[in-house]
Each structure stands twice: as C-alpha cells, then as structure tokens.
mmCIF file of C-alpha atoms in Angstrom:
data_model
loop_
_atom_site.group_PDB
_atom_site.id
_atom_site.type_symbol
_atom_site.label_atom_id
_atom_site.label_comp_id
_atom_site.label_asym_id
_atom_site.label_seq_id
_atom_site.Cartn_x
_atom_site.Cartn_y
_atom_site.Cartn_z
ATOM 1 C CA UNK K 1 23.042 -75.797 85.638
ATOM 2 C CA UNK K 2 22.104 -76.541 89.080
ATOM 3 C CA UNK K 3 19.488 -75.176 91.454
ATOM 4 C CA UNK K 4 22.097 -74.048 94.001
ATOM 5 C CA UNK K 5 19.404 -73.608 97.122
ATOM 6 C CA UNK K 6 18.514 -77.761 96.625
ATOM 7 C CA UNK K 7 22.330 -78.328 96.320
ATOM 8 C CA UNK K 8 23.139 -76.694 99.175
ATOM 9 C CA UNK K 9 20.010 -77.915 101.347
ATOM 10 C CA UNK K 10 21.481 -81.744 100.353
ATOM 11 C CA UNK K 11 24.893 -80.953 101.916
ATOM 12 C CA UNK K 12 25.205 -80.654 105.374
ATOM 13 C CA UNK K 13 28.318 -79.226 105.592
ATOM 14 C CA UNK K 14 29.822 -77.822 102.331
ATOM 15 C CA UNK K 15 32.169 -75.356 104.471
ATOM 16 C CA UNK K 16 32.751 -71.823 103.142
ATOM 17 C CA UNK K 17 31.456 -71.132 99.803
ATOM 18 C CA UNK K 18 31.668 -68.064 97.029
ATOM 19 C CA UNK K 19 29.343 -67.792 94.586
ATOM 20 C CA UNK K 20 30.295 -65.144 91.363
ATOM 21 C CA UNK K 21 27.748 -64.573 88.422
ATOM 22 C CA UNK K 22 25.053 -62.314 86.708
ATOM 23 C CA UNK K 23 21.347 -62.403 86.818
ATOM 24 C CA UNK K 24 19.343 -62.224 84.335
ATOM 25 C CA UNK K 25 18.657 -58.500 84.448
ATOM 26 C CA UNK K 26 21.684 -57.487 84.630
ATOM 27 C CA UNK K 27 23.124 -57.371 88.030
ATOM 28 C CA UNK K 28 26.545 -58.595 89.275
ATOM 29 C CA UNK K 29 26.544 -61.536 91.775
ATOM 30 C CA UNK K 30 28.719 -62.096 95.017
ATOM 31 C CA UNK K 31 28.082 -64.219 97.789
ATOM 32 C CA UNK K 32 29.960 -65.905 100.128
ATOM 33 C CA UNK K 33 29.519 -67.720 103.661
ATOM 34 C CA UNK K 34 31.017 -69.539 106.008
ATOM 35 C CA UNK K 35 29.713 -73.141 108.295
ATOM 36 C CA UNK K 36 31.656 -74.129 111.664
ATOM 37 C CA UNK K 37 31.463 -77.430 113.167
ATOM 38 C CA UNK K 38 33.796 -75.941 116.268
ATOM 39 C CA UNK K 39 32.565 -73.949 118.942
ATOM 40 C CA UNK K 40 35.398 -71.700 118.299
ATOM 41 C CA UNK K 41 34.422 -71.133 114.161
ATOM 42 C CA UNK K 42 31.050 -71.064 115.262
ATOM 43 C CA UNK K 43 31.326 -67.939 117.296
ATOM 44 C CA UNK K 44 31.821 -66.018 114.444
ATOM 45 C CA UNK K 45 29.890 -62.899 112.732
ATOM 46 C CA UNK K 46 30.361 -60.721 109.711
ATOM 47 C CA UNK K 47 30.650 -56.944 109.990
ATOM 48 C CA UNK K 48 30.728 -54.163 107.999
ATOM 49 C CA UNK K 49 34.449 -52.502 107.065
ATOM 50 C CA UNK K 50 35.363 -48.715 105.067
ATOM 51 C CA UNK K 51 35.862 -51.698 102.566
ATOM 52 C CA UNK K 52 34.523 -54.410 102.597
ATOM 53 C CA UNK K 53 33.667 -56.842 105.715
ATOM 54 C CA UNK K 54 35.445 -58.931 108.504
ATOM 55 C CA UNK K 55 34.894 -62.029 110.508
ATOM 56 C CA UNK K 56 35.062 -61.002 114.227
ATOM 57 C CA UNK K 57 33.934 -62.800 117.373
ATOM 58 C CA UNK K 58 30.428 -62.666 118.344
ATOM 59 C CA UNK K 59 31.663 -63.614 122.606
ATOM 60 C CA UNK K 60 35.282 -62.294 122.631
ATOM 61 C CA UNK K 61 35.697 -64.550 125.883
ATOM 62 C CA UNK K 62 35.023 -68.080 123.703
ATOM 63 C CA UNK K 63 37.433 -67.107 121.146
ATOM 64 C CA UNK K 64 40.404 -69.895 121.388
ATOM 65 C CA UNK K 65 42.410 -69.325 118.745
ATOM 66 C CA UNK K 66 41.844 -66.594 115.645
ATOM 67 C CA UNK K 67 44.371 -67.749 113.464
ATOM 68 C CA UNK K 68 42.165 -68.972 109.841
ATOM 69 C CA UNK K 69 39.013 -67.922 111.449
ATOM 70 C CA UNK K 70 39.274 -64.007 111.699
ATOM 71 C CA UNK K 71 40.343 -62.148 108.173
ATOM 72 C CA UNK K 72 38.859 -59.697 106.020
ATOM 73 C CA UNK K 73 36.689 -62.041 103.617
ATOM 74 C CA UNK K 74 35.606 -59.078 101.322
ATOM 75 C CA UNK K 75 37.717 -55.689 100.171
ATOM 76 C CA UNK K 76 36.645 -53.503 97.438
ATOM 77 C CA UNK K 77 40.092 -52.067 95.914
ATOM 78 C CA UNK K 78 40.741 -49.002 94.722
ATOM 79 C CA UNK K 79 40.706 -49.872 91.343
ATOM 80 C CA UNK K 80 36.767 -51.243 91.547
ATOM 81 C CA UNK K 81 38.025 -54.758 91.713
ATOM 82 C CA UNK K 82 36.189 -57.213 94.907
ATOM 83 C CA UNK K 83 38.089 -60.095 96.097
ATOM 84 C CA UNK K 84 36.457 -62.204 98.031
ATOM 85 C CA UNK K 85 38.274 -65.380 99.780
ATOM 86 C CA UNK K 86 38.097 -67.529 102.952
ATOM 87 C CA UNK K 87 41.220 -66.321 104.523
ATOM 88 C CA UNK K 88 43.645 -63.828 104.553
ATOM 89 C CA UNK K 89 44.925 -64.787 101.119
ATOM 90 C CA UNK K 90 42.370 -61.555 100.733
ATOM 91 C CA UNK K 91 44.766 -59.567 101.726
ATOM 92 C CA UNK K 92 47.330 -60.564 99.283
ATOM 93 C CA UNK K 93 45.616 -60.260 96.707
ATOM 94 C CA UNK K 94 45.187 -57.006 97.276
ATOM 95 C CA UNK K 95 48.654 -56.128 97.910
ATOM 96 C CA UNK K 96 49.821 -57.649 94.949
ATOM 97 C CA UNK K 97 47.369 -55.841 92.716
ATOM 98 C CA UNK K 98 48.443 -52.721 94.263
ATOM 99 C CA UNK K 99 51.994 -53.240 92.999
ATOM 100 C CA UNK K 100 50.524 -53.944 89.479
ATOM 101 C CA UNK K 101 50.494 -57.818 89.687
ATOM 102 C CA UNK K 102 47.047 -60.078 89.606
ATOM 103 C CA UNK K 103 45.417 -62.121 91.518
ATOM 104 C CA UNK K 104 47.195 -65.292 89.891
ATOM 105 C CA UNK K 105 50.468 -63.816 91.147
ATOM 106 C CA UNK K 106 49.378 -63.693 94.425
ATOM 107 C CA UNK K 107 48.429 -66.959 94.910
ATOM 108 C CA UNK K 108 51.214 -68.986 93.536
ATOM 109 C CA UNK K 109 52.871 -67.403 96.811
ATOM 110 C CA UNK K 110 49.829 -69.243 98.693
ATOM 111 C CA UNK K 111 48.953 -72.862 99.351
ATOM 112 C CA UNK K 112 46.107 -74.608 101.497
ATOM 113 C CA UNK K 113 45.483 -74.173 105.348
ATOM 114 C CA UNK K 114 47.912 -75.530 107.102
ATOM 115 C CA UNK K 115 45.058 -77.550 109.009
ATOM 116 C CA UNK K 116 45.987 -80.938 108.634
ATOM 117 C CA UNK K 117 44.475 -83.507 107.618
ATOM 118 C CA UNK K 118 41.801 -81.526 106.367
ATOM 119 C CA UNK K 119 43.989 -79.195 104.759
ATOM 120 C CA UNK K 120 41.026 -76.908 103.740
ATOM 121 C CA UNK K 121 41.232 -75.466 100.209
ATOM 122 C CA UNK K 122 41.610 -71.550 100.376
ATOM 123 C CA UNK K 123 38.958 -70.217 97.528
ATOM 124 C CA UNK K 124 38.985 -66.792 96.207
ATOM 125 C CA UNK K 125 37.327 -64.888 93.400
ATOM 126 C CA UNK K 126 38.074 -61.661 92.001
ATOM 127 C CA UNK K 127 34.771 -59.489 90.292
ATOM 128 C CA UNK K 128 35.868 -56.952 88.131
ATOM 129 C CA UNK K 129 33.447 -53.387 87.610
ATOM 130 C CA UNK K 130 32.786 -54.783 84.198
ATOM 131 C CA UNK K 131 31.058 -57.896 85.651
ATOM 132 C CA UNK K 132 33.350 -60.400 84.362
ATOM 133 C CA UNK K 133 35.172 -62.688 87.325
ATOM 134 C CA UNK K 134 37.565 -64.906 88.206
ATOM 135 C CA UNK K 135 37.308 -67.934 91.152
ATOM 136 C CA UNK K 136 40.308 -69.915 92.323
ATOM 137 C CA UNK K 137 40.568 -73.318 94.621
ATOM 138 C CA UNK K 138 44.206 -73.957 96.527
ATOM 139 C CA UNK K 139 44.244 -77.496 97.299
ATOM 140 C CA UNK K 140 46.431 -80.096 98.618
ATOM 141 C CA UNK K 141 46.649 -83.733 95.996
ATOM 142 C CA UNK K 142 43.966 -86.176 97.201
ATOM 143 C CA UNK K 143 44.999 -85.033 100.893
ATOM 144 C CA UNK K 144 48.734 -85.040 100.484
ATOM 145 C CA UNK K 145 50.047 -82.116 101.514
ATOM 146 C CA UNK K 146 53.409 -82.476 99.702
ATOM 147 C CA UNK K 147 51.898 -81.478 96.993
ATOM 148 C CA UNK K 148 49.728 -77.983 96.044
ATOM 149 C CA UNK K 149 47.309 -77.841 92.885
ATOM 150 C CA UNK K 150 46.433 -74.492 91.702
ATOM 151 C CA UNK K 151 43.183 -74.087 89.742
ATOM 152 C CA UNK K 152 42.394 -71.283 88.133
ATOM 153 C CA UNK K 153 38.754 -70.387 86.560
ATOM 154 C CA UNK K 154 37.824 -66.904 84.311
ATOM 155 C CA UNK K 155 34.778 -66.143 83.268
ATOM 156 C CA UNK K 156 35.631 -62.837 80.762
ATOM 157 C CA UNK K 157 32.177 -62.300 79.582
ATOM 158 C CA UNK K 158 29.296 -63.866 82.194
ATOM 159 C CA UNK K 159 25.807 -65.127 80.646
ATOM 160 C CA UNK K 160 23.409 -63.564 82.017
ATOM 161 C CA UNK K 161 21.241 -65.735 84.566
ATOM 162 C CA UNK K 162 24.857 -68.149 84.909
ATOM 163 C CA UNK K 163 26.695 -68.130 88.252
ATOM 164 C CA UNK K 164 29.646 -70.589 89.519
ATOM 165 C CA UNK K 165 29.928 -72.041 92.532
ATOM 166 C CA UNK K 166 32.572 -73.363 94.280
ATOM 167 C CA UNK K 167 33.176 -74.250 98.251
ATOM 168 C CA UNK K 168 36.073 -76.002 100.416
ATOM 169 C CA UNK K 169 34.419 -78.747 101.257
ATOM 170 C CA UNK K 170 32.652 -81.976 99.349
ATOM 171 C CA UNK K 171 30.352 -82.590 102.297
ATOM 172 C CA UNK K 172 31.056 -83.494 105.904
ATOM 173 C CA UNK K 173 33.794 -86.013 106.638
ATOM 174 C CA UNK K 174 36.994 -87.063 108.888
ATOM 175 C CA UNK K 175 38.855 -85.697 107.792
ATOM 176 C CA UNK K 176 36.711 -83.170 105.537
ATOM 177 C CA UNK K 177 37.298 -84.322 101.512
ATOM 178 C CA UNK K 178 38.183 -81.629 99.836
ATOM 179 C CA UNK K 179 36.344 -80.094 96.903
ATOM 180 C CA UNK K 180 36.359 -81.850 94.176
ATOM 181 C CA UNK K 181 35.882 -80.435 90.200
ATOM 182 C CA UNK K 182 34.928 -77.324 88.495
ATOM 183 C CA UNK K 183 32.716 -74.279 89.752
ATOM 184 C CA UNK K 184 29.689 -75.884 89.886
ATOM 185 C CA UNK K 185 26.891 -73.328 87.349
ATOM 186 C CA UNK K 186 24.147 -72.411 88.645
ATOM 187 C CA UNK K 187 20.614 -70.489 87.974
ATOM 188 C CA UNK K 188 20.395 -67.080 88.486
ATOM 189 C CA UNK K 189 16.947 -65.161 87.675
ATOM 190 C CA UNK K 190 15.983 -61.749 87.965
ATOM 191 C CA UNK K 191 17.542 -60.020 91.159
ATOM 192 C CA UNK K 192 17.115 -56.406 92.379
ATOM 193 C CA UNK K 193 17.971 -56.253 96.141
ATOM 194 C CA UNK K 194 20.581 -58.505 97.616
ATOM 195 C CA UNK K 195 17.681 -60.006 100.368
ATOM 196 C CA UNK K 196 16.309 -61.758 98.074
ATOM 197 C CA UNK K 197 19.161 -64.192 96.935
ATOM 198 C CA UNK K 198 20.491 -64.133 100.902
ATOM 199 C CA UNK K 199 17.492 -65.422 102.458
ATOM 200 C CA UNK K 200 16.496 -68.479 100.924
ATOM 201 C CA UNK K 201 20.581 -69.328 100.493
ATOM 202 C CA UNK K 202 20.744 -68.493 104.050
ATOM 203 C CA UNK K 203 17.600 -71.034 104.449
ATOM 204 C CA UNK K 204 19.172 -73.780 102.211
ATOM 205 C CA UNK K 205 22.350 -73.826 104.667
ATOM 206 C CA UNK K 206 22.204 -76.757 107.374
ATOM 207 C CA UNK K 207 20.950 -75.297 110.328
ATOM 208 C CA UNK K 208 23.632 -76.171 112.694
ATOM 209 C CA UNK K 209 26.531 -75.605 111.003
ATOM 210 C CA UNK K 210 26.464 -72.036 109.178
ATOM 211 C CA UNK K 211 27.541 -69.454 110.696
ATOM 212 C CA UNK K 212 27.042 -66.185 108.137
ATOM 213 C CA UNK K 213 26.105 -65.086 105.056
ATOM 214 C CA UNK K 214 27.114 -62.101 102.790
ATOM 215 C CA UNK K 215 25.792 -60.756 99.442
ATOM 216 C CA UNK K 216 26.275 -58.342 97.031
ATOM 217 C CA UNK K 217 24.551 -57.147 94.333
ATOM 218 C CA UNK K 218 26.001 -54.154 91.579
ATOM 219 C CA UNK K 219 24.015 -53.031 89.106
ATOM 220 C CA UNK K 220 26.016 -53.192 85.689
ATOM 221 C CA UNK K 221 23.174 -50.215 84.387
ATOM 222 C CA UNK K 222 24.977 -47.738 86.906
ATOM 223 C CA UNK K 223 22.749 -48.205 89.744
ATOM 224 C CA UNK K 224 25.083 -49.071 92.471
ATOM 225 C CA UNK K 225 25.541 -52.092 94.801
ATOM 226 C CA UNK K 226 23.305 -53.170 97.475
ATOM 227 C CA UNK K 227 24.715 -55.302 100.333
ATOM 228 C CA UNK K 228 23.255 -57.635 103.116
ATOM 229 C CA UNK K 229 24.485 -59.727 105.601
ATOM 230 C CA UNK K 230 22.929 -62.479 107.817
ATOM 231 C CA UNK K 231 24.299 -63.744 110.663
ATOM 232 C CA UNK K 232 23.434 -66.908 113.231
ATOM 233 C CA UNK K 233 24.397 -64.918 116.402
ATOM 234 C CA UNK K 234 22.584 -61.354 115.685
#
C-alpha cells in the first residue's frame, strides 16, 4: 500500500482523483477532487446540493465554456448508493440505476472526454450503504481515440484501513498521459470526522493546480456521514 499524501505531494498534476475505502475503525471513505491548469477549470468551486454537490463558477464573468467542467460530481440515490465521477457520466449512472440497471450498464453507453489529445479518462465509483464499492476508468488505447477500454474494479468486502485510488491523469504532460494501471491501495487509519483526511490531502495537492476537495465519511456503526469541502477560491 501506498502513503497516498507523499504520492500525491510527488505529482504535480494528477488531475481529478476519487479515492473509495474503509478506515480502520470502521468508517466508509469518499473523496474526490479536482486540479485545473486553465484559467477557465481553475475558476471552479464545490457546493453543497439536496444531494450531493456541484462544480459551479467561483467569477460567473471568467467562465468560457462549462461544457466538462460544471456537473454534479457527487449524488446520493435514493436507494443509499453514492456515485461519485468527474463528469456528468454522474448523472447516468443514476438514471440507469433508477430503471433497475447498474452502474456497468451505464457506462458502456459512455466513453472518454471528447478533449483531444488528452482525451481525459472519465472515473467513477459507486459506494454502496454496506461499505463495499466499485471504481471505474474510461479511457482511450495509448491515446487513440478509435478505440475505448473499459475497466472495471469491485471491491465486495473492503479491509479495513485499505482504500483505492485512482485519478485521470499520470502526471503533467502535452498532451496529459493518461492513467495508467490499477487503483492504486492505499493506508487508511483511524478516521472520525471527514477534516481530518481533507486537510492534509488538500495539503499534499500541488499548490497551483487544485482547485477543490470533497470528503465523506459514513459511519458503518449507524452513526451517520460527516461531509467537508475545501475549496481554493473561498
């Protein structure tokens, strides 16, 4: 397993990131942020939703163009499932679960950004009330966009103190490598309050290109979740 603060302090731009896991006392882990290198995806903050959160503009007048910056990154279903995802493949997801499909369904209708040459990965992950999750990477072959690979990861009975990893981006680049691999494991101790993973992750981020920061913690014992966010532009 890795220390994921180091890993992420060593990578100056890993993009947008979800992590999924369970700490050693129990709690369910969510996390996911986002990094810019663009003015435009830099003027970006999370916000609170009825269910979940959005990315909206922090200067309304410096937004350019929304499209693959603004979606809803988190939604809490109905049926106590969270997807989380770095576009608006979040919201398919969630319509296909509400017509009694899952979240693999859903994203064989999806494919990368079309954001050539990058061709970012779209990542999503699906926490179920039980604690057990699922994490998913859309990705075009070695670049070539002819050609979408699907990976699919489920984790159907966490280890306590295991998380995975996984983000868009090997590191910075032109164009931006895609990421490469499995969900990376990582170390996660004891955790009561979501604070305390968001602060040193948000600290381990390179300082000029994140953006925000969101986690989650549930408490598998029946104590309830406990959210936080962090963003750049407050």
């Amino acid at each position: 397993m890795i220390d994921l603060n180091k890993y992420l302090s060593e990578n100056p731009y890993p993009g947008r990131g979800i992590l999924m896991g369970r700490t050693v006392n129990n709690r369910a882990v969510v996390a996911y942020f986002i990094m810019g290198r663009s003015g435009n995806s830099r003027n970006r903050i999370f916000e609170y939703t009825e269910d979940g959160i959005r990315t909206k503009a922090f200067d309304e007048s410096k937004m350019t163009d929304p499209s693959l910056i603004i979606y809803h990154p988190v939604r809490l279903l109905p049926n106590g499932l969270l997807v989380v995802t770095n576009g608006d493949q979040t919201d398919t997801i969630a319509e296909h679960i509400a017509q009694g499909h899952c979240y693999r369904h859903a994203l064989i209708q999806r494919k990368f950004e079309p954001d050539g040459p990058n061709w970012t990965p779209r990542i999503s992950g699906v926490m179920k009330p039980d604690g057990s999750y699922n994490l998913s990477i859309l990705k075009s072959m070695d670049g070539d966009p002819a050609c979408c690979c699907r990976y699919f990861y489920e984790y159907d009975n966490p280890v306590p103190g295991v998380g995975h990893f996984i983000h868009t981006y090997q590191s910075d680049g032109d164009p931006l490598p895609s990421f490469q691999g499995e969900p990376r494991a990582v170390e996660l101790g004891a955790l009561t309050e979501a604070h305390e993973l968001a602060e040193p992750l948000w600290d381990s981020l390179n300082e000029d290109n994140k953006v925000s920061l969101y986690v989650r913690l549930i408490d598998l014992n029946g104590g309830g979740p406990d959210s936080y966010i962090i963003n750049k532009h407050s």
